[in-house]
Short mmCIF file of C-alpha atoms in Angstrom, two decimals:
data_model
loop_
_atom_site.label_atom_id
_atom_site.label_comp_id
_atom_site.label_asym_id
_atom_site.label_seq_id
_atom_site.Cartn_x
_atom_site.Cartn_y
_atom_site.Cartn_z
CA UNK A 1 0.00 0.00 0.00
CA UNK A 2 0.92 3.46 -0.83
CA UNK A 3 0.92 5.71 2.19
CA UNK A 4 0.57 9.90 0.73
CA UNK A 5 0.79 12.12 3.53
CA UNK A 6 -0.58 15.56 2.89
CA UNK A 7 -0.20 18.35 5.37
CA UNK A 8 -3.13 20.81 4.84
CA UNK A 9 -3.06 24.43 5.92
CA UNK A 10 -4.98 27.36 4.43
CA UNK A 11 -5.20 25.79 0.90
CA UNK A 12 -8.34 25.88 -0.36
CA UNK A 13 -7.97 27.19 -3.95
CA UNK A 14 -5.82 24.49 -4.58
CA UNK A 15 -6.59 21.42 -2.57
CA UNK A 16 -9.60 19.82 -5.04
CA UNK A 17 -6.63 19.55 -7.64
CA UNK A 18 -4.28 17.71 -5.42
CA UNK A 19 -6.96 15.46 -4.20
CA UNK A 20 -8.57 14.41 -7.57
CA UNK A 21 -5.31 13.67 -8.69
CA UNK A 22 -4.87 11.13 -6.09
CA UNK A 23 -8.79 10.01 -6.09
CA UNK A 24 -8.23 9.32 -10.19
CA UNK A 25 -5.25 7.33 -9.55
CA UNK A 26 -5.45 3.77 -11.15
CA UNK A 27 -3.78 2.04 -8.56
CA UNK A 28 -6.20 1.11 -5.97
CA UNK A 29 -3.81 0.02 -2.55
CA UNK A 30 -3.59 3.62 -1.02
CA UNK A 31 -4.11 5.64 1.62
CA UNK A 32 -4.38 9.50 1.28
CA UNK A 33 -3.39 11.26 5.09
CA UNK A 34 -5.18 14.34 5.11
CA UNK A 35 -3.53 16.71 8.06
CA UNK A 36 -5.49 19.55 8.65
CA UNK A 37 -2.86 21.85 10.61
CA UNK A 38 -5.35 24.16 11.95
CA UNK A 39 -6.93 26.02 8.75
CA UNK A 40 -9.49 29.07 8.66
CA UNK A 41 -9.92 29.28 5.22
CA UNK A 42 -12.19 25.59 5.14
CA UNK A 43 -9.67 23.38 3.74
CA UNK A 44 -10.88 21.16 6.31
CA UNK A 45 -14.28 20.97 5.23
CA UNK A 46 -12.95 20.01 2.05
CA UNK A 47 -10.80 17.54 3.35
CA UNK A 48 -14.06 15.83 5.34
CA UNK A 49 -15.81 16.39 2.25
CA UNK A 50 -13.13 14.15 0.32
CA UNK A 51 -12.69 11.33 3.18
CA UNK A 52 -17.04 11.20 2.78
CA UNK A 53 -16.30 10.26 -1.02
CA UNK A 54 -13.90 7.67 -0.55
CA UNK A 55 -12.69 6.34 2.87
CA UNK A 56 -8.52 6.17 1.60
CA UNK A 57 -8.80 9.56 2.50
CA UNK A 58 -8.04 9.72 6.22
CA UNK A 59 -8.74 13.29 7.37
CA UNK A 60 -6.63 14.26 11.37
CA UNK A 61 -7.61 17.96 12.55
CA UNK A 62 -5.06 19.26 14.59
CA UNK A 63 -4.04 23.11 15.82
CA UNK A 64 -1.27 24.58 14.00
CA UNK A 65 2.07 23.71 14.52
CA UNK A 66 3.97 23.82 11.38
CA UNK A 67 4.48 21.38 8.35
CA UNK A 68 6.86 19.29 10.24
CA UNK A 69 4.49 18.48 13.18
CA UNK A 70 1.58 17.85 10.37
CA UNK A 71 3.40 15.30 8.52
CA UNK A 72 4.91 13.56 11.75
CA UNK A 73 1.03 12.35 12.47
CA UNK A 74 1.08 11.72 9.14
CA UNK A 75 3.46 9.15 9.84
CA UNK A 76 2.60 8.25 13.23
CA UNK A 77 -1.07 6.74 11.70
CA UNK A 78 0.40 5.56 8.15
CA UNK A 79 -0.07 1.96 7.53
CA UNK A 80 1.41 1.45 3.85
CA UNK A 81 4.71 -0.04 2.65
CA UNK A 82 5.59 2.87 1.12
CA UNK A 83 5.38 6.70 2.11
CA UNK A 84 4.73 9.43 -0.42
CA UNK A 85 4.82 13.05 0.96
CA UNK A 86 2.85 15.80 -1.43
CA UNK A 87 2.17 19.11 -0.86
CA UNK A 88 -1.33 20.28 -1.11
CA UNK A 89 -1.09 22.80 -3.75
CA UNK A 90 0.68 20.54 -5.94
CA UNK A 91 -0.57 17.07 -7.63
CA UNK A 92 0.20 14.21 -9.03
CA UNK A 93 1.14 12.87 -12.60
CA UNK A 94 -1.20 10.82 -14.30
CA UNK A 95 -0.73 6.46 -13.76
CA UNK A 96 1.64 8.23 -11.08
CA UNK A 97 0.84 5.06 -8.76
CA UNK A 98 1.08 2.86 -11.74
CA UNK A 99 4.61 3.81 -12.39
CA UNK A 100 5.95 3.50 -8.99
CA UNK A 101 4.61 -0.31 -8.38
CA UNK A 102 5.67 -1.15 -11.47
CA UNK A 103 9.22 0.30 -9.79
CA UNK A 104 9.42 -1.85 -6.94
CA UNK A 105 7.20 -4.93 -7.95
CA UNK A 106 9.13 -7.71 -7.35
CA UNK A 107 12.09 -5.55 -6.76
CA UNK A 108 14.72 -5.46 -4.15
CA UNK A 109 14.64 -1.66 -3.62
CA UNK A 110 14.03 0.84 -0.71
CA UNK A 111 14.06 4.33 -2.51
CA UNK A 112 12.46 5.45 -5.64
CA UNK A 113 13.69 8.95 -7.19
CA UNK A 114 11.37 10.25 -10.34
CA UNK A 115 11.05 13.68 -11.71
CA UNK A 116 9.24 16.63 -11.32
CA UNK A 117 7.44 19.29 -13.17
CA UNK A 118 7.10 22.85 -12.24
CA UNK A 119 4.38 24.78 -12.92
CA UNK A 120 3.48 28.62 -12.38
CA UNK A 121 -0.07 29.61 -11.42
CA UNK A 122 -1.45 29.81 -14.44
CA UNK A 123 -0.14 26.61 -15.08
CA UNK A 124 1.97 27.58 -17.96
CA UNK A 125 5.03 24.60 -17.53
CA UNK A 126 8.27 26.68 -15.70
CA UNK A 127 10.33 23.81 -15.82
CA UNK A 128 11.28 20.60 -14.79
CA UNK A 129 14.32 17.92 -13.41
CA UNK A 130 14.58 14.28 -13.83
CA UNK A 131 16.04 11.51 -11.86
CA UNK A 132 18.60 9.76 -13.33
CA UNK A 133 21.80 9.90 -11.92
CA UNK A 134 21.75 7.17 -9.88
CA UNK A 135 25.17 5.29 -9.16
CA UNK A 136 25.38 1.43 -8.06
CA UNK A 137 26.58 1.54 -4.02
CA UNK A 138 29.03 -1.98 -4.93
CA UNK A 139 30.38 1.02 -7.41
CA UNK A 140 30.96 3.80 -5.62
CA UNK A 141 29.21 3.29 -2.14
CA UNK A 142 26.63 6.34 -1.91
CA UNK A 143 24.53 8.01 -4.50
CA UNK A 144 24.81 10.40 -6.66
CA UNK A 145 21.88 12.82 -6.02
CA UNK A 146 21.31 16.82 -5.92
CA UNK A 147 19.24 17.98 -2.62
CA UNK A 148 15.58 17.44 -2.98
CA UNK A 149 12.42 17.87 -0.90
CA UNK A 150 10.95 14.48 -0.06
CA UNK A 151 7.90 15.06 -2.49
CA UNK A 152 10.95 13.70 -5.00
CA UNK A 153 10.87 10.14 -4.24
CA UNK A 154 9.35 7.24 -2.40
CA UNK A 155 10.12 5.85 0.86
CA UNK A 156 9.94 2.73 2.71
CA UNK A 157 8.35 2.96 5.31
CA UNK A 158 10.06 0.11 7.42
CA UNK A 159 13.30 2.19 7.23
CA UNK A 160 11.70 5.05 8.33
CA UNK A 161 10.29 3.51 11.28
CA UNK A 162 13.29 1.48 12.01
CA UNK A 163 15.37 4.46 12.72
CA UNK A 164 12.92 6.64 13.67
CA UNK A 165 12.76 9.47 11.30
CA UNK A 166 10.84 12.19 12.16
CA UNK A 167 11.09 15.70 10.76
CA UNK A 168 12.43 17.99 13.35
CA UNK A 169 9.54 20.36 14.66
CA UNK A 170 10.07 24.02 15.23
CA UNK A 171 12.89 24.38 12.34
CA UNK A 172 10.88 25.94 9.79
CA UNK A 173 13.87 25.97 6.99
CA UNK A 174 16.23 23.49 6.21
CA UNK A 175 14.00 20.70 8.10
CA UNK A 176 13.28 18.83 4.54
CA UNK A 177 17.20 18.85 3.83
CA UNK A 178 17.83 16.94 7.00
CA UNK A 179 15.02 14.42 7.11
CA UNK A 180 16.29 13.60 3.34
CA UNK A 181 20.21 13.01 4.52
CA UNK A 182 19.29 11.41 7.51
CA UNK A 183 17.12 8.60 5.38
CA UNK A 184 19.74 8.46 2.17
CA UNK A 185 22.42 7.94 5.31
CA UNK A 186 20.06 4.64 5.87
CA UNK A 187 18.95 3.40 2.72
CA UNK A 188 20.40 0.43 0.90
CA UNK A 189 18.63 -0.08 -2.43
CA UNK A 190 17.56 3.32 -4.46
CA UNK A 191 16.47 3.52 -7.48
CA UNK A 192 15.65 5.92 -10.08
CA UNK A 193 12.87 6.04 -13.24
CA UNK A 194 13.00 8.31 -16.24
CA UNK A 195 9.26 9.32 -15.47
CA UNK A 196 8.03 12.73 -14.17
CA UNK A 197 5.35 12.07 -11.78
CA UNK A 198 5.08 14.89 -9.26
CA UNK A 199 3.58 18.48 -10.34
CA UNK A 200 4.83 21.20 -8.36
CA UNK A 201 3.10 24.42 -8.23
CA UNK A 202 5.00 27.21 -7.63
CA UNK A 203 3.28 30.37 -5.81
CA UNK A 204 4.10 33.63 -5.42
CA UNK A 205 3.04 34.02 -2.17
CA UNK A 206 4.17 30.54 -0.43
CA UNK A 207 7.27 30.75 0.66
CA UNK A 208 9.34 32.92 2.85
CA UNK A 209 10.92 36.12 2.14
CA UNK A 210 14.65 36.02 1.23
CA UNK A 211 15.27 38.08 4.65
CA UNK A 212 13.39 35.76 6.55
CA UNK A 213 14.79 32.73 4.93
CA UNK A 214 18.44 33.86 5.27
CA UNK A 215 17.85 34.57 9.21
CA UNK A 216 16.30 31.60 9.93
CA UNK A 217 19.05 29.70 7.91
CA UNK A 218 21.77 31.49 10.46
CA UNK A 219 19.49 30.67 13.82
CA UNK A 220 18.65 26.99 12.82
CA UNK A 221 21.41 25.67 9.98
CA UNK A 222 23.55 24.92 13.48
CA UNK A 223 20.89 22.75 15.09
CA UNK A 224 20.38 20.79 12.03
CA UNK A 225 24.34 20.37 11.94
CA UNK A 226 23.96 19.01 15.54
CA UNK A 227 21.38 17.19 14.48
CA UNK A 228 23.10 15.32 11.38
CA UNK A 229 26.28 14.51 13.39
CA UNK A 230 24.03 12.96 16.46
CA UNK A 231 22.50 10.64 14.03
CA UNK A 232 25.69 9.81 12.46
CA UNK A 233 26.65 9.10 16.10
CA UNK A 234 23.53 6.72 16.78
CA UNK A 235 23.52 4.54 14.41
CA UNK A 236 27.22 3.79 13.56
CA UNK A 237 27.24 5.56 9.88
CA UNK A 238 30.47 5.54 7.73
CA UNK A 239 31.94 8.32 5.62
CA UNK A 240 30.73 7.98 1.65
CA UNK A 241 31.81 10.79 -0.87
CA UNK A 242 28.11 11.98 -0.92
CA UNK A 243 27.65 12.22 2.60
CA UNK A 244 30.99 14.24 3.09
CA UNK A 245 29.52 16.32 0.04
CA UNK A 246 26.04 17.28 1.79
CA UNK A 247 28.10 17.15 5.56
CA UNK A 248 30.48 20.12 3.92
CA UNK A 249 27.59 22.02 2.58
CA UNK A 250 25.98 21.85 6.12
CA UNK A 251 29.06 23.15 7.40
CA UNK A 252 29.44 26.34 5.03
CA UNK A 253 25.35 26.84 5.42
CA UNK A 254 26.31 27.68 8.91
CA UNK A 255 29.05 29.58 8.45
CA UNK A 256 28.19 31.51 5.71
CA UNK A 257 24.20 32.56 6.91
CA UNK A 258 25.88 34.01 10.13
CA UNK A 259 28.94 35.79 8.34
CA UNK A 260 25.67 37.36 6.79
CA UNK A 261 23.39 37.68 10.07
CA UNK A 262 25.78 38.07 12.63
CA UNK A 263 23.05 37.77 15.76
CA UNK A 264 23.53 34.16 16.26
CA UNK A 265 27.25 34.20 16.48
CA UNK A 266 27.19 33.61 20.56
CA UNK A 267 28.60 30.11 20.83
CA UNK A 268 28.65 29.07 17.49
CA UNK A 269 32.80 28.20 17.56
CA UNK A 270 32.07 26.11 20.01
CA UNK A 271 29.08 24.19 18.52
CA UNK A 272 31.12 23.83 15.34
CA UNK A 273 34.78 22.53 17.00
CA UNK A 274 32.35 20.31 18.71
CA UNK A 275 30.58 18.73 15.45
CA UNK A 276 33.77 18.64 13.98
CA UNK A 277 35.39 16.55 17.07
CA UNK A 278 32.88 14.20 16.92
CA UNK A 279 32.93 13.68 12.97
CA UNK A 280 36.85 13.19 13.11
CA UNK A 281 36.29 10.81 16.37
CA UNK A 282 34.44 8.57 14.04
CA UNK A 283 36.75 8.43 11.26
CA UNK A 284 35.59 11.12 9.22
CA UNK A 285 38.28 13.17 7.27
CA UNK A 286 37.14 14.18 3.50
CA UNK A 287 34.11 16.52 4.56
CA UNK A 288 36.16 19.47 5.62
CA UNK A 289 37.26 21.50 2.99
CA UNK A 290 39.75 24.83 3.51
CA UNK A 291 36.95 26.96 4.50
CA UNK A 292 35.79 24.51 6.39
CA UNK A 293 38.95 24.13 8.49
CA UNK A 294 39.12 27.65 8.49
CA UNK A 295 36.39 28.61 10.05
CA UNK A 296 36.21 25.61 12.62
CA UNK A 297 39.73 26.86 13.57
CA UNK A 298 38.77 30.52 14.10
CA UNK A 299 35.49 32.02 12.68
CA UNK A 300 36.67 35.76 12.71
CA UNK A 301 39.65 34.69 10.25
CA UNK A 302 36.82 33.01 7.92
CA UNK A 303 34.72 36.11 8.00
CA UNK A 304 37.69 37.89 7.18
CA UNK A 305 38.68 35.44 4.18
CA UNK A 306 34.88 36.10 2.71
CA UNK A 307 34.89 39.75 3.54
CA UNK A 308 38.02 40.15 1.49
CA UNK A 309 37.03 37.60 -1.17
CA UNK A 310 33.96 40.05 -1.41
CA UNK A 311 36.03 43.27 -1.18
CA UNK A 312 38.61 42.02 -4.31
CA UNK A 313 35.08 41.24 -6.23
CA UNK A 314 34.29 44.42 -6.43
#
């Protein structure tokens, strides 16, 4: 069974299309979670409306606490093999189901990546990426992947569960980034297919301003760090070349929001000498790149190294 988690807040112009999409599905074995986070706008109604139609539509009202906490219950009261996250303004591709268990029928997989479409709201085509760079582990031990939201692909569920994923509540940027390394860290078997199945619709007024986003990138990008290494920790995870690549990216994410916004600098040598002890302490040595080293050494010569890379720019 496919298990599509939808967190639902203040959607109402769009939600019909994302739901039909599912309900006209040919695929049969799923389960649509419906989490209404609170809405005043009656996407709830909608959602109950939907759930009277066809009872694979499991509606869950909750107050509002954020996309993370929505699609947590999501996966707290899942019951498929296989977890699909979708946004509610978005939809799905035609025979979408059809293609993905065709994917892993009979197959000895854990992950499937597909494309996506982007659409503007007039829904005149933007754009689109496909998945299919996808490198055998026996070959180079990791996979070779951009950074995606986890509408991208399809995950088992049994992995999820076994180590506990959860997306971290309260981080309202960067949350999607670590849920998705924390699960390819875990996975054994991706796969890829040459199909686009997700539509993504991309608003004008959904997502935060680049202000906004760049503070909360300084305030949080260290807890996620924190995060990332404590998992690595936990469950006894070796260095690949992708996971150093995403690991040094974390690391400059931190260093570089807060060269920007410089009100979270209060402890932040300390939380990154510490991350960086306890990579090394485990046998990790690739991740950390010059500026890396630089700026776990001393952060005022790294802000010093980008002011004057800036300065010569000019």
């Amino acid at each position: 069974m496919f298990s599509i988690i939808i967190p639902v807040y203040n959607v109402a112009p769009y939600i019909r299309k994302c739901l039909d999409s599912v309900l006209t599905q040919d695929v049969n074995d799923w389960e649509a979670l419906l989490i209404d986070d609170g809405s005043t706008d009656g996407s709830g109604s909608v959602c109950d409306e939907y759930a009277g139609r066809d009872s694979r539509f499991r509606v869950f009202h909750k107050t509002n606490g954020g996309v993370s906490s929505a699609r947590n219950m999501g996966l707290d009261n899942a019951r498929g093999e296989w977890v699909w996250y979708v946004d509610p303004d978005d939809w799905l591709a035609e025979d979408a189901l059809t293609f993905l268990a065709d994917a892993v029928n009979g197959k000895n997989c854990d992950t499937v990546f597909f494309g996506i479409e982007y659409y503007d709201e007039s829904t005149a085509l933007m754009g689109c990426e496909d998945r299919e760079s996808i490198v055998d582990r026996a070959k180079d031990e990791t996979i070779i992947l951009g950074d995606y939201p986890p509408q991208n692909y399809l995950l088992k569920r049994e992995i999820i569960e076994k180590h506990h994923l959860r997306f971290s509540d309260g981080i309202p940027v960067g949350e999607d980034l670590e849920y998705q390394y924390k699960y390819l860290m875990v996975c054994q078997n991706p796969i890829s297919i040459d199909k686009r199945l997700y539509k993504c619709l991309r608003r004008s007024g959904s997502a935060m301003r680049n202000s906004e986003t760049l503070d909360c990138m300084a305030k949080y990008s260290p807890v996620i760090l924190e995060h990332l290494v404590s998992f690595i920790s936990e469950n006894g995870i070796a260095e690949t070349t992708w996971l150093a690549a995403r690991l040094t990216r974390t690391f400059k994410a931190v260093m570089s929001s807060n060269y920007v916004v410089g009100k979270y600098r209060n402890g932040l040598q300390h939380r990154l000498r510490v991350a960086d002890k306890c990579l090394k302490s485990m046998g990790f040595r690739t991740y950390a790149d010059w500026a890396v080293k630089v700026g776990v050494t001393d952060l005022r010569l790294y802000y010093g190294v980008q002011y004057l890379r800036k300065w010569m720019k000019q």
